[in-house]
CSV table of C-alpha atoms in Angstrom, one decimal:
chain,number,residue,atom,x,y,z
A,202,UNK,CA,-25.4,39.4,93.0
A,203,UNK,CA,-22.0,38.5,94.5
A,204,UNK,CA,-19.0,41.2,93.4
A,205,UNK,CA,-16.1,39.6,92.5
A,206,UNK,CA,-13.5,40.0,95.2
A,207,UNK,CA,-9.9,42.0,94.6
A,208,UNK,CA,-8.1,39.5,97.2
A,209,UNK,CA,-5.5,37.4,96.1
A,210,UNK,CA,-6.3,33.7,96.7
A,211,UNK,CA,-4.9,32.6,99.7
A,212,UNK,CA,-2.3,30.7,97.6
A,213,UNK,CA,-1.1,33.6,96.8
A,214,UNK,CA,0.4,34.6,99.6
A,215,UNK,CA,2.8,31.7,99.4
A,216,UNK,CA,6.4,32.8,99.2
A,217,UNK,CA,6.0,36.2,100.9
A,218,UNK,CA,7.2,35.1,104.2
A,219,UNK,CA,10.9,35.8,104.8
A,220,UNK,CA,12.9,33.6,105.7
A,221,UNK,CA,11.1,30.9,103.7
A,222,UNK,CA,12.8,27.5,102.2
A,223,UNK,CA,13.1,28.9,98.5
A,224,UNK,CA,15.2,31.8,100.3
A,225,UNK,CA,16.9,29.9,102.8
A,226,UNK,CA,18.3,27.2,100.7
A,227,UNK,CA,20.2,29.5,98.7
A,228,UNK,CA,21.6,31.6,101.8
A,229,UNK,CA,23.0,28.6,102.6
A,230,UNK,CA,24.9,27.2,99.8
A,231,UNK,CA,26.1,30.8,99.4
A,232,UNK,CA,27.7,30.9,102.9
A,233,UNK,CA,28.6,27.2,101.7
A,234,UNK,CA,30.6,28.5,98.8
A,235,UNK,CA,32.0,31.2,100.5
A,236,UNK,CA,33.2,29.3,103.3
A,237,UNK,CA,35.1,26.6,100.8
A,238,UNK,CA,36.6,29.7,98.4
A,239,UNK,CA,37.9,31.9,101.5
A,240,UNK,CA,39.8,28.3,103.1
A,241,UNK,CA,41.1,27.1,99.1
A,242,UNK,CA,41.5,30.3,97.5
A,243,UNK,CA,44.1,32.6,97.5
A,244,UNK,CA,43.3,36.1,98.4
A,245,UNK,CA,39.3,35.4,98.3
A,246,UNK,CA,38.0,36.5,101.9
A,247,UNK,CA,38.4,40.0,101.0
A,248,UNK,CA,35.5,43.0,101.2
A,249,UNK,CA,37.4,44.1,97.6
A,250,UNK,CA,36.8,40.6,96.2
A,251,UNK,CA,33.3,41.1,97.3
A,252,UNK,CA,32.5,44.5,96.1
A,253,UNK,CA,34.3,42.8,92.7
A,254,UNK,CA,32.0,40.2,92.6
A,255,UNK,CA,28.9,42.9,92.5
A,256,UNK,CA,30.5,45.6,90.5
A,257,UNK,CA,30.5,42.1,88.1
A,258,UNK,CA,26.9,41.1,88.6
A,259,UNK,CA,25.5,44.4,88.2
A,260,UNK,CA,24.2,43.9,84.8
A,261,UNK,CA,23.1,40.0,84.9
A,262,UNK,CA,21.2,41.8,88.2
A,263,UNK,CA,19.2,44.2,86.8
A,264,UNK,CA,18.0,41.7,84.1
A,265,UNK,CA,17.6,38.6,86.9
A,266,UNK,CA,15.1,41.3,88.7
A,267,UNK,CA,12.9,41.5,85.5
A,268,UNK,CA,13.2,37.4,84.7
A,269,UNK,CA,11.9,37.2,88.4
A,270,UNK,CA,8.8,38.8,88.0
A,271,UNK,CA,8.1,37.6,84.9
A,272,UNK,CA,9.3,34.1,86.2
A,273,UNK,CA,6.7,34.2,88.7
A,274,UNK,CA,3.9,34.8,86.6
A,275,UNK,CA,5.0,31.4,85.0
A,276,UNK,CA,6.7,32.8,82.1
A,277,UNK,CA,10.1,33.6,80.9
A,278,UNK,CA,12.0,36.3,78.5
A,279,UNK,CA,14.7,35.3,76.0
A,280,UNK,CA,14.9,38.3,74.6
A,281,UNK,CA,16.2,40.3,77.3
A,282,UNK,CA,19.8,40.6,76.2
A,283,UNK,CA,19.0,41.7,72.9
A,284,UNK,CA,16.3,44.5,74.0
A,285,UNK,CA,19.1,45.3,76.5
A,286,UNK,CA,21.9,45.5,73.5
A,287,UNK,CA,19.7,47.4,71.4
A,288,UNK,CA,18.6,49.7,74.2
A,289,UNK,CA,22.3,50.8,74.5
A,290,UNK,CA,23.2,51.0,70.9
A,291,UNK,CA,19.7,53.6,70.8
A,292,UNK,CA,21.2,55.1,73.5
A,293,UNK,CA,24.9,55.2,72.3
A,294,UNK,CA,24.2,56.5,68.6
A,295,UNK,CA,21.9,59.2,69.9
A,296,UNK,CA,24.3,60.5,72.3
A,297,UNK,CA,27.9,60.0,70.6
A,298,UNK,CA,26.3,60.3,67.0
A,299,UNK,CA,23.4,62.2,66.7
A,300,UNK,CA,24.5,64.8,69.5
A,301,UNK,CA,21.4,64.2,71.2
A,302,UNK,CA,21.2,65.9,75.1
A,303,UNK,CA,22.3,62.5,76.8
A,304,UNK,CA,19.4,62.7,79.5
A,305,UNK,CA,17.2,62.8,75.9
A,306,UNK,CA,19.0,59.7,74.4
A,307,UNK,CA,18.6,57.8,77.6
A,308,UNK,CA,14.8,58.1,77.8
A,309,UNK,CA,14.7,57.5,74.2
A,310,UNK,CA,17.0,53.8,74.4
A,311,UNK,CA,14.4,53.1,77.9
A,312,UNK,CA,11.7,53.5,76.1
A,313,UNK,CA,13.0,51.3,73.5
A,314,UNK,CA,13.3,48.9,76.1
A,315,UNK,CA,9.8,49.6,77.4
A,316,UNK,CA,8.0,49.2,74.0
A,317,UNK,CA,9.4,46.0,73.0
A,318,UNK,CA,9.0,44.6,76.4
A,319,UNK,CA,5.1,45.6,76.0
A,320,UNK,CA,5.2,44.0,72.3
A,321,UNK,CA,5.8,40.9,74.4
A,322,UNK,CA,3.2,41.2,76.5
A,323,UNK,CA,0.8,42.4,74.2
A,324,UNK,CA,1.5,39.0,71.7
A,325,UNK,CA,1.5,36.5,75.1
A,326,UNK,CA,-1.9,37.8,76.9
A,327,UNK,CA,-3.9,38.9,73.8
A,328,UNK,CA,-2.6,36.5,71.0
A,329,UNK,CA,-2.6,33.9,73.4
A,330,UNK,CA,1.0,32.7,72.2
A,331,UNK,CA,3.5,31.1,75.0
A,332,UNK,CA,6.1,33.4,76.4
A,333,UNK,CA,8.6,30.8,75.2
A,334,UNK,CA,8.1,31.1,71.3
A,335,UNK,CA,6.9,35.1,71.8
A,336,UNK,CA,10.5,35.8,73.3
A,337,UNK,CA,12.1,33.6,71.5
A,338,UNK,CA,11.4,35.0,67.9
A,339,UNK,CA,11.9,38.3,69.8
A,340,UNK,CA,15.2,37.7,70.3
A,341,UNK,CA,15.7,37.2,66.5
A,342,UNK,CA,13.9,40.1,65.6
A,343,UNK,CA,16.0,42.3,68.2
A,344,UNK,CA,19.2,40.6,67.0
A,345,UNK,CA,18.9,41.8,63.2
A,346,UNK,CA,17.7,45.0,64.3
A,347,UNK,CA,20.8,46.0,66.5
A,348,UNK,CA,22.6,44.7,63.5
A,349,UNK,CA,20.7,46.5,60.6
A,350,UNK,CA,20.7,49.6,63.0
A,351,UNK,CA,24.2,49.5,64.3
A,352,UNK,CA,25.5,48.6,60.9
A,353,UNK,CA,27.4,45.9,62.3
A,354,UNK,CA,29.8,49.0,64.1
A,355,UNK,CA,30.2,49.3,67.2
A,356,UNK,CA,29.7,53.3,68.9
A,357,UNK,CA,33.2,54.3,70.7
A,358,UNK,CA,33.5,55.9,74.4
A,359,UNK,CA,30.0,57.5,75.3
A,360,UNK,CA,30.1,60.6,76.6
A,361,UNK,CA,30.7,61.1,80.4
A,362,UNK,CA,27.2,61.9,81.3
A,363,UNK,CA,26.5,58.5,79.9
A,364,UNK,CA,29.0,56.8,82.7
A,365,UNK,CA,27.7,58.3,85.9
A,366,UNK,CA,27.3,55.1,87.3
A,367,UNK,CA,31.0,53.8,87.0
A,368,UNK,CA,31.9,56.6,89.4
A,369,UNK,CA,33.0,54.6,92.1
A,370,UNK,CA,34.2,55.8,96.1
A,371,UNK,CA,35.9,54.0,98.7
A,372,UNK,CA,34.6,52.2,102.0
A,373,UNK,CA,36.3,50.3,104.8
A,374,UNK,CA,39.5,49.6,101.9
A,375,UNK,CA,37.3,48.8,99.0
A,376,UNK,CA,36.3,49.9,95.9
A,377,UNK,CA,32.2,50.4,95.2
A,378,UNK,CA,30.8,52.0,92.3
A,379,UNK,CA,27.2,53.6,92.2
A,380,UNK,CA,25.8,51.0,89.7
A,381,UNK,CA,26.1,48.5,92.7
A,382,UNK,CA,24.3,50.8,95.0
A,383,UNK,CA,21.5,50.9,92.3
A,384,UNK,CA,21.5,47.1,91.8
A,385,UNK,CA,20.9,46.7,95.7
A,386,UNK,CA,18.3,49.4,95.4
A,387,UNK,CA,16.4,47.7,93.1
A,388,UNK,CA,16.2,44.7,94.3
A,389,UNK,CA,15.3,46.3,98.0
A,390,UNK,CA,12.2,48.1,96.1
A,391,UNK,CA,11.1,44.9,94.1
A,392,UNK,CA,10.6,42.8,97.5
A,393,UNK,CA,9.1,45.5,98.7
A,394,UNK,CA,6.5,46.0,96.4
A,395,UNK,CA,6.3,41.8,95.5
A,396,UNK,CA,5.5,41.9,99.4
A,397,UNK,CA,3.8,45.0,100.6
A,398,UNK,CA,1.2,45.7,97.5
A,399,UNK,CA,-1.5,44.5,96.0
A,400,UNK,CA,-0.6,44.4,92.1
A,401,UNK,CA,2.9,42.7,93.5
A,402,UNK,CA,0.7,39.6,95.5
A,403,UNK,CA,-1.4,39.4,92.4
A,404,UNK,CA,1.7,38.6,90.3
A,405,UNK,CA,2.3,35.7,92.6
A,406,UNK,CA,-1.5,34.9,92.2
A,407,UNK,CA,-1.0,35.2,88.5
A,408,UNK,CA,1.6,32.3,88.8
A,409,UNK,CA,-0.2,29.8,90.9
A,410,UNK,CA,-3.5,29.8,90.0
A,411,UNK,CA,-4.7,32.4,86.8
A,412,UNK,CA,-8.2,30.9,86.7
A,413,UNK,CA,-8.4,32.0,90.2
A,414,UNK,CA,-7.2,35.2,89.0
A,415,UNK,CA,-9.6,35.7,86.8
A,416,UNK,CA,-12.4,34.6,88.8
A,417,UNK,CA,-11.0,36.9,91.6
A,418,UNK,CA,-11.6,40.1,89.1
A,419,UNK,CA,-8.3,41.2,88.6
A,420,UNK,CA,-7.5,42.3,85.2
A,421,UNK,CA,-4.7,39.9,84.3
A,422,UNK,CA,-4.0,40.7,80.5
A,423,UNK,CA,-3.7,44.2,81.8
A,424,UNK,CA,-1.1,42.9,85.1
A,425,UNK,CA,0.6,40.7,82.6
A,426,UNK,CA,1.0,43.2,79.9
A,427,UNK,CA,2.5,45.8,82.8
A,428,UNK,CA,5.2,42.8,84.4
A,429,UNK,CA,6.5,42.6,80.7
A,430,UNK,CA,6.6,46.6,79.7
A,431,UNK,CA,8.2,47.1,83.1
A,432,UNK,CA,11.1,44.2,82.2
A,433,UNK,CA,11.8,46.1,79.3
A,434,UNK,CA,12.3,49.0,81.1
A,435,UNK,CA,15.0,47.4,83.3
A,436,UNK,CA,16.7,45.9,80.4
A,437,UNK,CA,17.2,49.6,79.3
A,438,UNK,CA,18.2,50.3,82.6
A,439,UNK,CA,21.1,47.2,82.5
A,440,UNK,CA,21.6,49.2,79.1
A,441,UNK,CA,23.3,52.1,81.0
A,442,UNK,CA,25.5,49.5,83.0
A,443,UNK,CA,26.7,47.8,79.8
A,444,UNK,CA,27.8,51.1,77.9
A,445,UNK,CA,30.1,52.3,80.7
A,446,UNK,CA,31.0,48.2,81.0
A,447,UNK,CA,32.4,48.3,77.7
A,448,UNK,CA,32.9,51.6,77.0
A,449,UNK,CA,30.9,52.5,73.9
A,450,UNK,CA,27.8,50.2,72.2
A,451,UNK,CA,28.3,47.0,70.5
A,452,UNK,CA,26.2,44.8,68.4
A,453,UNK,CA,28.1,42.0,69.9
A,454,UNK,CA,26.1,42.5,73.4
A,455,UNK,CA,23.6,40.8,75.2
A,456,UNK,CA,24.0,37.3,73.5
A,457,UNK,CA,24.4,35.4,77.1
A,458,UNK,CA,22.4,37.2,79.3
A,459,UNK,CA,18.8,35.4,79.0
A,460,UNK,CA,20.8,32.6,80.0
A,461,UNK,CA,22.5,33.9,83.2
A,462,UNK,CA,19.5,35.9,84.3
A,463,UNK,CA,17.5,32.8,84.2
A,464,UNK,CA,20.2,30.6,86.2
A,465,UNK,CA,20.5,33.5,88.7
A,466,UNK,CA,16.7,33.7,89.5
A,467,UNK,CA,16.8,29.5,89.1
A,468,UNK,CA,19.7,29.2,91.9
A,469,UNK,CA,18.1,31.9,93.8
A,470,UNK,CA,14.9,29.4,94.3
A,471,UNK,CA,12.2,31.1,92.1
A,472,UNK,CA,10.1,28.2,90.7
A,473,UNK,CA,10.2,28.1,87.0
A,474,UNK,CA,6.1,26.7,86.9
A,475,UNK,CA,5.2,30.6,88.8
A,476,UNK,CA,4.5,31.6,91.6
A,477,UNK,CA,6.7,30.6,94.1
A,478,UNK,CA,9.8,32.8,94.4
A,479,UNK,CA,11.5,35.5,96.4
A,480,UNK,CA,13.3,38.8,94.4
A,481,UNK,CA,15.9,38.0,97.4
A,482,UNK,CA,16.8,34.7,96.8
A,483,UNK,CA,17.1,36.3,92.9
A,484,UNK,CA,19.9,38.4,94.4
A,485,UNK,CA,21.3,35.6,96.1
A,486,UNK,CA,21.5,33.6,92.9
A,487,UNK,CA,23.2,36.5,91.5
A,488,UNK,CA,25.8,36.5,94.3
A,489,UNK,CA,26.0,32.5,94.2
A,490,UNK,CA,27.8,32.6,90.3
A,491,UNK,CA,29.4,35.3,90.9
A,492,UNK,CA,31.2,33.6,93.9
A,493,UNK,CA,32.0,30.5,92.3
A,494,UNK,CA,33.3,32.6,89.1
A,495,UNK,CA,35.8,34.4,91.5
A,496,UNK,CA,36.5,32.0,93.7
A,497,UNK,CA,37.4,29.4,90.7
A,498,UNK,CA,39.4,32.1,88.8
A,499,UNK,CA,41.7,32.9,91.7
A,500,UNK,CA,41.9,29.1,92.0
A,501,UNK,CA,43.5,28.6,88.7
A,502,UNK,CA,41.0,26.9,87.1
A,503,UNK,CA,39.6,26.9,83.7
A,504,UNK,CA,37.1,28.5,82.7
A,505,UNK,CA,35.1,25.8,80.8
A,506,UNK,CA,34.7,24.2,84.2
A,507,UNK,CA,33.2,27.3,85.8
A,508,UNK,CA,30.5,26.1,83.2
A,509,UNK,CA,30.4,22.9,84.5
A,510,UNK,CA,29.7,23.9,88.1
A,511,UNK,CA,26.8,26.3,86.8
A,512,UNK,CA,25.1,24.1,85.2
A,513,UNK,CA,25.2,21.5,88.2
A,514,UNK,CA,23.6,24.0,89.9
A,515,UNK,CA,21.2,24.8,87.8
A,516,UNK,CA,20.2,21.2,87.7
A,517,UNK,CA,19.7,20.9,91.3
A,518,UNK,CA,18.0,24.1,91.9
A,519,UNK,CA,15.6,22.9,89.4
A,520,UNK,CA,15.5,19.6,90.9
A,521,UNK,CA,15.1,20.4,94.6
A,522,UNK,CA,12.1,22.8,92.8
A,523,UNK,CA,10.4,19.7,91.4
A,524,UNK,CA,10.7,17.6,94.3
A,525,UNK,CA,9.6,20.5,96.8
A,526,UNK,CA,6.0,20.8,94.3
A,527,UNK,CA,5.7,17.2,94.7
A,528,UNK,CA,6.0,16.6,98.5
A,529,UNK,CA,3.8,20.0,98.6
């Protein structure tokens, strides 16, 4: 008898060529945008505009590096600013309340995170419900907890082990801080191991073809179950980001974020059907609002239209996605 093979299908391996179109397309509306912001905006083609713009997007990020992968296994999280708010609230109360030892508090608010994120997985692979309604009554759930738990109060200044990562240094004039370093580190480690393992091709198998997968051998309630534990634990992660951010925990958080990550990893060419997608072109996404934000702000213009704009873009994205799978 025939084992079942471990190799990805050969469809797989779509998307893991860099450059590719999905990652080119979005290098080039961002050099684009840069180019028409550093000739009409005042002050814009500056490396402390830039390190701005990232310092900014560090949060949105961390999440758009979760809503990738799980994007890519054709599904998608709503609840990831909510895990994320109540991640930080664990976090906050623990440390500023509680006294907790803040290294203690912070493992406790990730595996908060983690734990919900595997909830997720856990109702989407072996309930067989759609990652849509699973996320999306997760994102209720998360919402009156943060508010039951919270009290509706928000926690005041963390402690200063708890903002490590607004420490910021200097380089060639500008400003950095390490949460930017960690952002790009992330997202260097993620391509990476989308690209160089075997778990990370099989999520790209997972998207394009499950039956495949599961004729292939590889355990994909187990593969799915890990993508969505492993979001959660970044969401805790962006939890850390947000408390030095704001300076304390609020039950206000997280509200807006499902929605950016998923314009971020949209712009930055990841298919929203699975399996097509780069963790770089995620990043670029990131960069490509974050540009527009700027570069409209120091333009003088309203902010509603910086809505405008990002929703064009998410319509063409989406559109140049559609008519990509069709010609393909």
């Amino acid at each position: 008898m025939t084992q079942p093979s471990t190799a990805p299908p050969p469809s797989a391996r779509q998307g893991l060529t860099l450059p590719n179109l999905s990652t080119l397309g979005p290098l080039i509306a961002l050099l684009v945008a840069t180019l028409f912001f550093a000739i009409f905006a005042p002050n814009f083609f500056k490396l402390s505009t830039f390190s701005l713009i990232l310092q900014q997007a560090s949060i949105v990020g961390v999440i758009a590096i979760a809503q990738t992968l799980i994007i890519l296994t054709a599904g998608i999280d709503l609840s990831c600013g909510m895990i994320m708010a109540l991640s930080s609230m664990v976090i906050g109360k623990l440390a500023v309340e509680q006294g907790w030892p803040v290294a203690l508090a912070i493992l406790t608010g990730l595996a908060v995170g983690a734990i919900i994120g595997w909830l997720n997985g856990v109702l989407i692979t072996l309930v067989k419900l759609p990652p849509f309604i699973v996320t999306l009554g997760m994102y209720s759930i998360v919402f009156a907890l943060v508010r039951i738990y919270s009290k509706a109060t928000s926690v005041p200044m963390p402690p200063e082990g708890l903002t490590f990562l607004a420490q910021r240094f200097s380089l060639f004039g500008a400003t950095f801080s390490y949460g930017s370093l960690m952002l790009l580190a992330l997202f260097l480690l993620t391509w990476l191991y989308l690209k160089s393992t075997a778990p990370g091709r099989h999520i790209y198998a997972l998207g394009n073809n499950p039956e495949a997968v599961r004729l292939s051998g590889i355990p994909q309630n187990r593969l799915l179950i890990s993508v969505y534990t492993f979001a959660g634990l970044l969401y805790g992660v962006a939890a850390l980001l947000l408390l030095e951010r704001i300076g304390g925990a609020s039950p206000e958080a997280g509200q807006t974020e499902n929605l950016e990550s998923i314009t971020a990893v949209v712009i930055g060419g990841t298919s929203l059907f699975g399996g097509r997608g780069n963790v770089l072109g995620t990043l670029i996404g990131v960069l490509i609002v974050g540009v527009f934000r700027s570069g409209l702000t120091l333009m003088g213009v309203d902010s509603v239209y910086q809505y405008l704009v990002t929703g064009i873009l998410i319509i063409l994205a989406v559109a140049t996605d559609q008519f990509s799978r069709r010609k393909s």
